[in-house]
């Protein structure tokens, strides 16, 4: 085995590991308290998931693992499991700890506990790297209080698990005491990270680069670590290909870029502009102009400067961040950029701190804990925190708005917090909640072997517990043929919660239901003293039975 390399470590790491002072304890406690309060509020009454399709998929994937472990029907769960594109690790953890589509509160608790652990590891990693309790605490608290982090975690999501795995690897390799065991454990964490989030594939690539450049262990151990880091996702991809599942490469098709209006050479400058906008939207989703936009540019430029410096020092997190940003820039769905950035926000802040340090002390010095550096970094992160204050104040107000007990889970949704007015937010909770309750009631009216048409297949399937087919999108362009085009199912769900999706009007396609369907259930909400229809369940008219022929009269 070769001698441990110091190329990946700054001298400050040694100082932190050997420091006898306990002055770091208040910073750690503050970070843990902020995380517990934030995620505890979410998990306390998060009884249901409604608006984020990825979370609904995770819950239905968890059905498979929970049924396999604790007993239950596997047929429907296995069918969905084979069709979904999502990797298995996060829903597997949900299922192991009792969460699935029928136990959503347990799933939310598991997801938010993972988020708390991820924030704890962010503090440990940033403290070891920066040698500053102040910097580590600011990075962690800034992550916890990032509005986009809060709204993302309102439903079970895999980003915190991905952050936990990546940060664990950074901690293991961010020290001079690197040996074969540390490298092997880090390789295992890196290898399973894409099984939590496929977007973490750049971490596997960054780890391979780090191994071959730093060479912290013997060649035999290095090759073994490389195999361990690549085997999990490679095996999963082969398996999914063999069973015909959708792969993420499908979403990088020329059609996807054309639909998003992304084309060369404009994309070379338009995508970075969208990246800045996405960061700013994570701070303030309503007003991202003025000084907040300028701050977004400054922070990302500082992060780019610091990332380059850390890449030259062979820091794994910097190589990962560079690859991850490259992945974002080629992703043809700009609306998802904010969500992508949330998962690496601590890395962005740490690299920005390195960029500030370089401006203060010079490019050749390692990150230090001097008063001047800490003050400069603290000012930069304080500005980033201040950019979130208007949003956090609005979120705090929204959290106090009263809703019916059965809608407490629907209050913990992205739509509730990000609508522009309180009235819209309350209406959003009513719409999702009343629609959800109607679908649960529909179980009593729709036979188990029947299917339902709906605009939101995942949402409808999750709560109706029935097979669901999506409506064709052309029912209003080719009028008069809905009864023929909708021949595969006899039940139909419509709702006002559909109107913002797919450019379809509210209650699509109810205008085509006249004469051949009948209503079975309806759900209403009351806003400002007036009742409004929220959702309804229709059934195809049952053909009337022909009357029995009269018996022939006896001849006289």
mmCIF file of N, CA and C in Angstrom, residues 214-336:
data_model
loop_
_atom_site.group_PDB
_atom_site.id
_atom_site.type_symbol
_atom_site.label_atom_id
_atom_site.label_comp_id
_atom_site.label_asym_id
_atom_site.label_seq_id
_atom_site.Cartn_x
_atom_site.Cartn_y
_atom_site.Cartn_z
ATOM 1 N N UNK A 214 -5.107 10.916 -7.011
ATOM 2 C CA UNK A 214 -4.540 10.933 -5.658
ATOM 3 C C UNK A 214 -3.808 9.632 -5.350
ATOM 4 N N UNK A 215 -4.342 8.501 -5.826
ATOM 5 C CA UNK A 215 -3.774 7.170 -5.568
ATOM 6 C C UNK A 215 -3.475 6.973 -4.074
ATOM 7 N N UNK A 216 -4.515 7.004 -3.237
ATOM 8 C CA UNK A 216 -4.284 6.920 -1.795
ATOM 9 C C UNK A 216 -3.987 5.508 -1.303
ATOM 10 N N UNK A 217 -4.219 4.495 -2.149
ATOM 11 C CA UNK A 217 -4.009 3.106 -1.749
ATOM 12 C C UNK A 217 -3.291 2.376 -2.872
ATOM 13 N N UNK A 218 -2.996 1.111 -2.637
ATOM 14 C CA UNK A 218 -2.316 0.309 -3.651
ATOM 15 C C UNK A 218 -3.197 0.150 -4.882
ATOM 16 N N UNK A 219 -2.572 -0.214 -5.995
ATOM 17 C CA UNK A 219 -3.319 -0.364 -7.236
ATOM 18 C C UNK A 219 -4.402 -1.442 -7.107
ATOM 19 N N UNK A 220 -4.103 -2.493 -6.390
ATOM 20 C CA UNK A 220 -5.101 -3.559 -6.215
ATOM 21 C C UNK A 220 -6.322 -3.034 -5.461
ATOM 22 N N UNK A 221 -6.077 -2.314 -4.372
ATOM 23 C CA UNK A 221 -7.187 -1.746 -3.604
ATOM 24 C C UNK A 221 -7.909 -0.678 -4.405
ATOM 25 N N UNK A 222 -7.163 0.051 -5.219
ATOM 26 C CA UNK A 222 -7.770 1.098 -6.041
ATOM 27 C C UNK A 222 -8.750 0.496 -7.045
ATOM 28 N N UNK A 223 -8.329 -0.570 -7.715
ATOM 29 C CA UNK A 223 -9.210 -1.215 -8.694
ATOM 30 C C UNK A 223 -10.440 -1.793 -8.001
ATOM 31 N N UNK A 224 -10.240 -2.384 -6.823
ATOM 32 C CA UNK A 224 -11.377 -2.937 -6.083
ATOM 33 C C UNK A 224 -12.372 -1.836 -5.718
ATOM 34 N N UNK A 225 -11.852 -0.692 -5.278
ATOM 35 C CA UNK A 225 -12.727 0.430 -4.932
ATOM 36 C C UNK A 225 -13.477 0.937 -6.156
ATOM 37 N N UNK A 226 -12.797 0.955 -7.286
ATOM 38 C CA UNK A 226 -13.433 1.413 -8.523
ATOM 39 C C UNK A 226 -14.586 0.480 -8.906
ATOM 40 N N UNK A 227 -14.351 -0.822 -8.796
ATOM 41 C CA UNK A 227 -15.401 -1.795 -9.127
ATOM 42 C C UNK A 227 -16.589 -1.642 -8.177
ATOM 43 N N UNK A 228 -16.295 -1.495 -6.895
ATOM 44 C CA UNK A 228 -17.369 -1.348 -5.903
ATOM 45 C C UNK A 228 -18.197 -0.100 -6.172
ATOM 46 N N UNK A 229 -17.559 0.972 -6.606
ATOM 47 C CA UNK A 229 -18.281 2.228 -6.830
ATOM 48 C C UNK A 229 -19.139 2.202 -8.091
ATOM 49 N N UNK A 230 -18.758 1.391 -9.066
ATOM 50 C CA UNK A 230 -19.510 1.357 -10.322
ATOM 51 C C UNK A 230 -20.518 0.216 -10.388
ATOM 52 N N UNK A 231 -20.287 -0.858 -9.649
ATOM 53 C CA UNK A 231 -21.112 -2.059 -9.790
ATOM 54 C C UNK A 231 -22.589 -1.848 -9.450
ATOM 55 N N UNK A 232 -22.938 -1.147 -8.361
ATOM 56 C CA UNK A 232 -24.369 -1.068 -8.007
ATOM 57 C C UNK A 232 -25.235 -0.452 -9.092
ATOM 58 N N UNK A 233 -24.855 0.713 -9.596
ATOM 59 C CA UNK A 233 -25.721 1.357 -10.581
ATOM 60 C C UNK A 233 -25.659 0.636 -11.925
ATOM 61 N N UNK A 234 -24.487 0.108 -12.273
ATOM 62 C CA UNK A 234 -24.392 -0.638 -13.526
ATOM 63 C C UNK A 234 -25.309 -1.860 -13.489
ATOM 64 N N UNK A 235 -25.312 -2.566 -12.368
ATOM 65 C CA UNK A 235 -26.173 -3.746 -12.240
ATOM 66 C C UNK A 235 -27.644 -3.355 -12.307
ATOM 67 N N UNK A 236 -27.992 -2.279 -11.630
ATOM 68 C CA UNK A 236 -29.382 -1.814 -11.639
ATOM 69 C C UNK A 236 -29.816 -1.422 -13.052
ATOM 70 N N UNK A 237 -28.953 -0.745 -13.784
ATOM 71 C CA UNK A 237 -29.297 -0.310 -15.139
ATOM 72 C C UNK A 237 -29.513 -1.502 -16.057
ATOM 73 N N UNK A 238 -28.650 -2.507 -15.940
ATOM 74 C CA UNK A 238 -28.811 -3.708 -16.764
ATOM 75 C C UNK A 238 -30.129 -4.398 -16.432
ATOM 76 N N UNK A 239 -30.411 -4.514 -15.156
ATOM 77 C CA UNK A 239 -31.659 -5.155 -14.731
ATOM 78 C C UNK A 239 -32.877 -4.409 -15.269
ATOM 79 N N UNK A 240 -32.880 -3.082 -15.166
ATOM 80 C CA UNK A 240 -34.027 -2.303 -15.642
ATOM 81 C C UNK A 240 -34.173 -2.395 -17.161
ATOM 82 N N UNK A 241 -33.048 -2.481 -17.848
ATOM 83 C CA UNK A 241 -33.117 -2.630 -19.302
ATOM 84 C C UNK A 241 -33.718 -3.972 -19.687
ATOM 85 N N UNK A 242 -33.360 -5.009 -18.945
ATOM 86 C CA UNK A 242 -33.857 -6.348 -19.261
ATOM 87 C C UNK A 242 -35.364 -6.467 -19.068
ATOM 88 N N UNK A 243 -35.919 -5.714 -18.107
ATOM 89 C CA UNK A 243 -37.364 -5.811 -17.877
ATOM 90 C C UNK A 243 -38.124 -4.720 -18.628
ATOM 91 N N UNK A 244 -37.398 -3.922 -19.430
ATOM 92 C CA UNK A 244 -38.061 -2.951 -20.292
ATOM 93 C C UNK A 244 -38.512 -1.675 -19.624
ATOM 94 N N UNK A 245 -37.905 -1.295 -18.509
ATOM 95 C CA UNK A 245 -38.304 -0.070 -17.815
ATOM 96 C C UNK A 245 -37.778 1.160 -18.538
ATOM 97 N N UNK A 246 -38.451 2.289 -18.308
ATOM 98 C CA UNK A 246 -38.004 3.558 -18.870
ATOM 99 C C UNK A 246 -36.676 3.957 -18.253
ATOM 100 N N UNK A 247 -35.730 4.407 -19.078
ATOM 101 C CA UNK A 247 -34.432 4.857 -18.609
ATOM 102 C C UNK A 247 -34.349 6.379 -18.714
ATOM 103 N N UNK A 248 -33.476 6.969 -17.891
ATOM 104 C CA UNK A 248 -33.367 8.428 -17.890
ATOM 105 C C UNK A 248 -32.816 8.975 -19.199
ATOM 106 N N UNK A 249 -32.103 8.153 -19.954
ATOM 107 C CA UNK A 249 -31.610 8.623 -21.252
ATOM 108 C C UNK A 249 -32.760 8.992 -22.178
ATOM 109 N N UNK A 250 -33.928 8.436 -21.912
ATOM 110 C CA UNK A 250 -35.123 8.774 -22.703
ATOM 111 C C UNK A 250 -35.444 10.260 -22.597
ATOM 112 N N UNK A 251 -35.085 10.866 -21.464
ATOM 113 C CA UNK A 251 -35.418 12.273 -21.239
ATOM 114 C C UNK A 251 -34.362 13.217 -21.812
ATOM 115 N N UNK A 252 -33.351 12.666 -22.448
ATOM 116 C CA UNK A 252 -32.330 13.489 -23.102
ATOM 117 C C UNK A 252 -32.448 13.388 -24.619
ATOM 118 N N UNK A 253 -33.633 13.113 -25.100
ATOM 119 C CA UNK A 253 -33.852 12.952 -26.534
ATOM 120 C C UNK A 253 -33.893 14.308 -27.227
ATOM 121 N N UNK A 254 -33.624 14.352 -28.534
ATOM 122 C CA UNK A 254 -33.733 15.620 -29.275
ATOM 123 C C UNK A 254 -35.101 16.274 -29.135
ATOM 124 N N UNK A 255 -36.154 15.461 -29.043
ATOM 125 C CA UNK A 255 -37.498 16.020 -28.894
ATOM 126 C C UNK A 255 -37.630 16.782 -27.580
ATOM 127 N N UNK A 256 -37.021 16.252 -26.512
ATOM 128 C CA UNK A 256 -37.100 16.932 -25.219
ATOM 129 C C UNK A 256 -36.451 18.310 -25.281
ATOM 130 N N UNK A 257 -35.303 18.401 -25.964
ATOM 131 C CA UNK A 257 -34.642 19.705 -26.103
ATOM 132 C C UNK A 257 -35.473 20.641 -26.971
ATOM 133 N N UNK A 258 -36.061 20.105 -28.023
ATOM 134 C CA UNK A 258 -36.885 20.938 -28.900
ATOM 135 C C UNK A 258 -38.115 21.456 -28.164
ATOM 136 N N UNK A 259 -38.757 20.592 -27.371
ATOM 137 C CA UNK A 259 -39.945 21.007 -26.623
ATOM 138 C C UNK A 259 -39.613 22.087 -25.601
ATOM 139 N N UNK A 260 -38.398 22.040 -25.044
ATOM 140 C CA UNK A 260 -37.986 23.036 -24.053
ATOM 141 C C UNK A 260 -37.400 24.288 -24.696
ATOM 142 N N UNK A 261 -37.297 24.299 -26.026
ATOM 143 C CA UNK A 261 -36.736 25.458 -26.711
ATOM 144 C C UNK A 261 -35.243 25.612 -26.505
ATOM 145 N N UNK A 262 -34.547 24.497 -26.278
ATOM 146 C CA UNK A 262 -33.105 24.528 -26.035
ATOM 147 C C UNK A 262 -32.384 24.119 -27.310
ATOM 148 N N UNK A 263 -31.536 24.998 -27.811
ATOM 149 C CA UNK A 263 -30.796 24.717 -29.042
ATOM 150 C C UNK A 263 -29.476 25.463 -29.004
ATOM 151 N N UNK A 264 -28.492 24.895 -29.681
ATOM 152 C CA UNK A 264 -27.192 25.553 -29.809
ATOM 153 C C UNK A 264 -27.276 26.613 -30.894
ATOM 154 N N UNK A 265 -26.517 27.708 -30.776
ATOM 155 C CA UNK A 265 -25.576 28.005 -29.691
ATOM 156 C C UNK A 265 -26.214 28.747 -28.522
ATOM 157 N N UNK A 266 -27.524 29.087 -28.613
ATOM 158 C CA UNK A 266 -28.152 29.890 -27.570
ATOM 159 C C UNK A 266 -28.054 29.232 -26.192
ATOM 160 N N UNK A 267 -28.091 27.895 -26.171
ATOM 161 C CA UNK A 267 -28.068 27.195 -24.890
ATOM 162 C C UNK A 267 -26.787 27.457 -24.109
ATOM 163 N N UNK A 268 -25.705 27.817 -24.799
ATOM 164 C CA UNK A 268 -24.428 28.045 -24.124
ATOM 165 C C UNK A 268 -24.507 29.190 -23.134
ATOM 166 N N UNK A 269 -25.368 30.161 -23.387
ATOM 167 C CA UNK A 269 -25.539 31.247 -22.413
ATOM 168 C C UNK A 269 -26.919 31.219 -21.751
ATOM 169 N N UNK A 270 -27.912 30.630 -22.399
ATOM 170 C CA UNK A 270 -29.249 30.608 -21.802
ATOM 171 C C UNK A 270 -29.325 29.650 -20.614
ATOM 172 N N UNK A 271 -28.678 28.494 -20.707
ATOM 173 C CA UNK A 271 -28.727 27.541 -19.605
ATOM 174 C C UNK A 271 -28.044 28.079 -18.346
ATOM 175 N N UNK A 272 -26.847 28.703 -18.436
ATOM 176 C CA UNK A 272 -26.283 29.318 -17.226
ATOM 177 C C UNK A 272 -27.174 30.406 -16.641
ATOM 178 N N UNK A 273 -27.843 31.184 -17.495
ATOM 179 C CA UNK A 273 -28.765 32.198 -16.990
ATOM 180 C C UNK A 273 -29.911 31.542 -16.228
ATOM 181 N N UNK A 274 -30.402 30.432 -16.739
ATOM 182 C CA UNK A 274 -31.468 29.707 -16.046
ATOM 183 C C UNK A 274 -30.969 29.138 -14.720
ATOM 184 N N UNK A 275 -29.700 28.777 -14.680
ATOM 185 C CA UNK A 275 -29.129 28.254 -13.444
ATOM 186 C C UNK A 275 -29.152 29.320 -12.352
ATOM 187 N N UNK A 276 -28.770 30.540 -12.704
ATOM 188 C CA UNK A 276 -28.804 31.641 -11.736
ATOM 189 C C UNK A 276 -30.241 31.904 -11.295
ATOM 190 N N UNK A 277 -31.151 31.926 -12.247
ATOM 191 C CA UNK A 277 -32.563 32.143 -11.910
ATOM 192 C C UNK A 277 -33.074 31.054 -10.967
ATOM 193 N N UNK A 278 -32.616 29.822 -11.175
ATOM 194 C CA UNK A 278 -33.057 28.716 -10.325
ATOM 195 C C UNK A 278 -32.548 28.883 -8.898
ATOM 196 N N UNK A 279 -31.301 29.332 -8.748
ATOM 197 C CA UNK A 279 -30.768 29.581 -7.413
ATOM 198 C C UNK A 279 -31.573 30.662 -6.711
ATOM 199 N N UNK A 280 -31.853 31.743 -7.421
ATOM 200 C CA UNK A 280 -32.609 32.852 -6.842
ATOM 201 C C UNK A 280 -34.024 32.405 -6.489
ATOM 202 N N UNK A 281 -34.632 31.575 -7.330
ATOM 203 C CA UNK A 281 -35.972 31.058 -7.036
ATOM 204 C C UNK A 281 -35.975 30.200 -5.777
ATOM 205 N N UNK A 282 -34.848 29.579 -5.474
ATOM 206 C CA UNK A 282 -34.747 28.822 -4.232
ATOM 207 C C UNK A 282 -34.771 29.707 -3.010
ATOM 208 N N UNK A 283 -34.339 30.964 -3.168
ATOM 209 C CA UNK A 283 -34.419 31.945 -2.081
ATOM 210 C C UNK A 283 -35.788 32.608 -2.007
ATOM 211 N N UNK A 284 -36.274 33.036 -3.166
ATOM 212 C CA UNK A 284 -37.528 33.782 -3.217
ATOM 213 C C UNK A 284 -38.264 33.425 -4.507
ATOM 214 N N UNK A 285 -39.289 32.589 -4.439
ATOM 215 C CA UNK A 285 -39.967 32.154 -5.665
ATOM 216 C C UNK A 285 -40.869 33.209 -6.286
ATOM 217 N N UNK A 286 -41.090 34.335 -5.609
ATOM 218 C CA UNK A 286 -42.014 35.356 -6.121
ATOM 219 C C UNK A 286 -41.289 36.566 -6.695
ATOM 220 N N UNK A 287 -40.218 36.985 -6.057
ATOM 221 C CA UNK A 287 -39.535 38.213 -6.468
ATOM 222 C C UNK A 287 -38.037 37.948 -6.517
ATOM 223 N N UNK A 288 -37.545 37.578 -7.699
ATOM 224 C CA UNK A 288 -36.140 37.224 -7.832
ATOM 225 C C UNK A 288 -35.314 38.254 -8.563
ATOM 226 N N UNK A 289 -35.735 39.493 -8.550
ATOM 227 C CA UNK A 289 -34.995 40.534 -9.255
ATOM 228 C C UNK A 289 -34.167 41.390 -8.322
ATOM 229 N N UNK A 290 -33.615 42.464 -8.868
ATOM 230 C CA UNK A 290 -32.886 43.443 -8.066
ATOM 231 C C UNK A 290 -31.661 42.879 -7.401
ATOM 232 N N UNK A 291 -31.496 43.247 -6.126
ATOM 233 C CA UNK A 291 -30.278 42.871 -5.412
ATOM 234 C C UNK A 291 -30.204 41.367 -5.175
ATOM 235 N N UNK A 292 -31.352 40.686 -5.119
ATOM 236 C CA UNK A 292 -31.327 39.236 -4.921
ATOM 237 C C UNK A 292 -30.735 38.545 -6.144
ATOM 238 N N UNK A 293 -31.103 39.010 -7.328
ATOM 239 C CA UNK A 293 -30.529 38.446 -8.552
ATOM 240 C C UNK A 293 -29.033 38.724 -8.612
ATOM 241 N N UNK A 294 -28.631 39.946 -8.243
ATOM 242 C CA UNK A 294 -27.201 40.283 -8.225
ATOM 243 C C UNK A 294 -26.450 39.392 -7.243
ATOM 244 N N UNK A 295 -27.062 39.141 -6.082
ATOM 245 C CA UNK A 295 -26.433 38.272 -5.090
ATOM 246 C C UNK A 295 -26.287 36.850 -5.626
ATOM 247 N N UNK A 296 -27.280 36.391 -6.377
ATOM 248 C CA UNK A 296 -27.177 35.064 -6.971
ATOM 249 C C UNK A 296 -25.986 34.947 -7.899
ATOM 250 N N UNK A 297 -25.777 35.976 -8.723
ATOM 251 C CA UNK A 297 -24.614 35.984 -9.609
ATOM 252 C C UNK A 297 -23.314 35.974 -8.807
ATOM 253 N N UNK A 298 -23.242 36.805 -7.778
ATOM 254 C CA UNK A 298 -22.017 36.891 -6.973
ATOM 255 C C UNK A 298 -21.732 35.552 -6.304
ATOM 256 N N UNK A 299 -22.761 34.942 -5.720
ATOM 257 C CA UNK A 299 -22.551 33.680 -5.012
ATOM 258 C C UNK A 299 -22.071 32.586 -5.962
ATOM 259 N N UNK A 300 -22.680 32.486 -7.133
ATOM 260 C CA UNK A 300 -22.270 31.437 -8.070
ATOM 261 C C UNK A 300 -20.886 31.697 -8.651
ATOM 262 N N UNK A 301 -20.544 32.946 -8.872
ATOM 263 C CA UNK A 301 -19.192 33.249 -9.351
ATOM 264 C C UNK A 301 -18.153 32.923 -8.287
ATOM 265 N N UNK A 302 -18.447 33.258 -7.023
ATOM 266 C CA UNK A 302 -17.534 32.893 -5.935
ATOM 267 C C UNK A 302 -17.431 31.375 -5.812
ATOM 268 N N UNK A 303 -18.570 30.687 -5.967
ATOM 269 C CA UNK A 303 -18.552 29.227 -5.887
ATOM 270 C C UNK A 303 -17.732 28.629 -7.025
ATOM 271 N N UNK A 304 -17.831 29.206 -8.222
ATOM 272 C CA UNK A 304 -17.038 28.717 -9.351
ATOM 273 C C UNK A 304 -15.553 28.908 -9.082
ATOM 274 N N UNK A 305 -15.197 30.076 -8.533
ATOM 275 C CA UNK A 305 -13.796 30.339 -8.198
ATOM 276 C C UNK A 305 -13.299 29.349 -7.157
ATOM 277 N N UNK A 306 -14.078 29.153 -6.103
ATOM 278 C CA UNK A 306 -13.677 28.221 -5.057
ATOM 279 C C UNK A 306 -13.668 26.785 -5.525
ATOM 280 N N UNK A 307 -14.604 26.427 -6.398
ATOM 281 C CA UNK A 307 -14.663 25.053 -6.906
ATOM 282 C C UNK A 307 -13.413 24.727 -7.717
ATOM 283 N N UNK A 308 -12.982 25.655 -8.548
ATOM 284 C CA UNK A 308 -11.769 25.433 -9.340
ATOM 285 C C UNK A 308 -10.568 25.239 -8.422
ATOM 286 N N UNK A 309 -10.485 26.076 -7.388
ATOM 287 C CA UNK A 309 -9.369 25.951 -6.448
ATOM 288 C C UNK A 309 -9.398 24.609 -5.730
ATOM 289 N N UNK A 310 -10.570 24.177 -5.313
ATOM 290 C CA UNK A 310 -10.676 22.905 -4.601
ATOM 291 C C UNK A 310 -10.452 21.719 -5.540
ATOM 292 N N UNK A 311 -10.802 21.866 -6.810
ATOM 293 C CA UNK A 311 -10.493 20.811 -7.771
ATOM 294 C C UNK A 311 -8.986 20.668 -7.931
ATOM 295 N N UNK A 312 -8.280 21.777 -7.934
ATOM 296 C CA UNK A 312 -6.817 21.723 -8.049
ATOM 297 C C UNK A 312 -6.204 21.054 -6.827
ATOM 298 N N UNK A 313 -6.869 21.169 -5.675
ATOM 299 C CA UNK A 313 -6.391 20.500 -4.468
ATOM 300 C C UNK A 313 -6.926 19.072 -4.359
ATOM 301 N N UNK A 314 -7.634 18.606 -5.406
ATOM 302 C CA UNK A 314 -8.187 17.251 -5.479
ATOM 303 C C UNK A 314 -9.166 16.963 -4.344
ATOM 304 N N UNK A 315 -10.053 17.919 -4.104
ATOM 305 C CA UNK A 315 -11.144 17.704 -3.162
ATOM 306 C C UNK A 315 -12.301 17.026 -3.900
ATOM 307 N N UNK A 316 -12.748 15.897 -3.390
ATOM 308 C CA UNK A 316 -13.789 15.119 -4.059
ATOM 309 C C UNK A 316 -15.068 15.923 -4.246
ATOM 310 N N UNK A 317 -15.448 16.712 -3.241
ATOM 311 C CA UNK A 317 -16.707 17.454 -3.340
ATOM 312 C C UNK A 317 -16.689 18.442 -4.495
ATOM 313 N N UNK A 318 -15.531 19.030 -4.779
ATOM 314 C CA UNK A 318 -15.446 20.009 -5.864
ATOM 315 C C UNK A 318 -15.564 19.331 -7.225
ATOM 316 N N UNK A 319 -14.911 18.195 -7.387
ATOM 317 C CA UNK A 319 -15.043 17.467 -8.648
ATOM 318 C C UNK A 319 -16.487 17.006 -8.859
ATOM 319 N N UNK A 320 -17.113 16.576 -7.785
ATOM 320 C CA UNK A 320 -18.524 16.191 -7.883
ATOM 321 C C UNK A 320 -19.392 17.382 -8.256
ATOM 322 N N UNK A 321 -19.186 18.518 -7.609
ATOM 323 C CA UNK A 321 -20.010 19.696 -7.889
ATOM 324 C C UNK A 321 -19.865 20.133 -9.341
ATOM 325 N N UNK A 322 -18.649 20.100 -9.857
ATOM 326 C CA UNK A 322 -18.434 20.493 -11.251
ATOM 327 C C UNK A 322 -19.203 19.573 -12.203
ATOM 328 N N UNK A 323 -19.131 18.269 -11.962
ATOM 329 C CA UNK A 323 -19.864 17.332 -12.808
ATOM 330 C C UNK A 323 -21.368 17.470 -12.658
ATOM 331 N N UNK A 324 -21.809 17.746 -11.452
ATOM 332 C CA UNK A 324 -23.241 17.883 -11.191
ATOM 333 C C UNK A 324 -23.809 19.116 -11.889
ATOM 334 N N UNK A 325 -23.082 20.233 -11.831
ATOM 335 C CA UNK A 325 -23.530 21.447 -12.524
ATOM 336 C C UNK A 325 -23.556 21.206 -14.033
ATOM 337 N N UNK A 326 -22.564 20.475 -14.542
ATOM 338 C CA UNK A 326 -22.565 20.143 -15.973
ATOM 339 C C UNK A 326 -23.808 19.332 -16.338
ATOM 340 N N UNK A 327 -24.198 18.402 -15.462
ATOM 341 C CA UNK A 327 -25.407 17.617 -15.702
ATOM 342 C C UNK A 327 -26.644 18.509 -15.734
ATOM 343 N N UNK A 328 -26.718 19.464 -14.813
ATOM 344 C CA UNK A 328 -27.858 20.388 -14.799
ATOM 345 C C UNK A 328 -27.924 21.165 -16.108
ATOM 346 N N UNK A 329 -26.780 21.622 -16.578
ATOM 347 C CA UNK A 329 -26.759 22.474 -17.766
ATOM 348 C C UNK A 329 -27.189 21.732 -19.029
ATOM 349 N N UNK A 330 -27.044 20.405 -19.048
ATOM 350 C CA UNK A 330 -27.495 19.660 -20.230
ATOM 351 C C UNK A 330 -28.888 19.067 -20.032
ATOM 352 N N UNK A 331 -29.477 19.266 -18.865
ATOM 353 C CA UNK A 331 -30.809 18.718 -18.593
ATOM 354 C C UNK A 331 -31.859 19.602 -19.270
ATOM 355 N N UNK A 332 -32.737 19.028 -20.080
ATOM 356 C CA UNK A 332 -33.651 19.850 -20.888
ATOM 357 C C UNK A 332 -34.936 20.266 -20.176
ATOM 358 N N UNK A 333 -34.925 20.293 -18.848
ATOM 359 C CA UNK A 333 -36.121 20.672 -18.095
ATOM 360 C C UNK A 333 -35.756 21.746 -17.076
ATOM 361 N N UNK A 334 -35.663 23.001 -17.511
ATOM 362 C CA UNK A 334 -35.200 24.085 -16.626
ATOM 363 C C UNK A 334 -36.040 24.267 -15.371
ATOM 364 N N UNK A 335 -37.310 23.885 -15.398
ATOM 365 C CA UNK A 335 -38.152 24.055 -14.216
ATOM 366 C C UNK A 335 -37.673 23.201 -13.046
ATOM 367 N N UNK A 336 -36.843 22.206 -13.317
ATOM 368 C CA UNK A 336 -36.333 21.336 -12.259
ATOM 369 C C UNK A 336 -34.976 21.794 -11.727
#
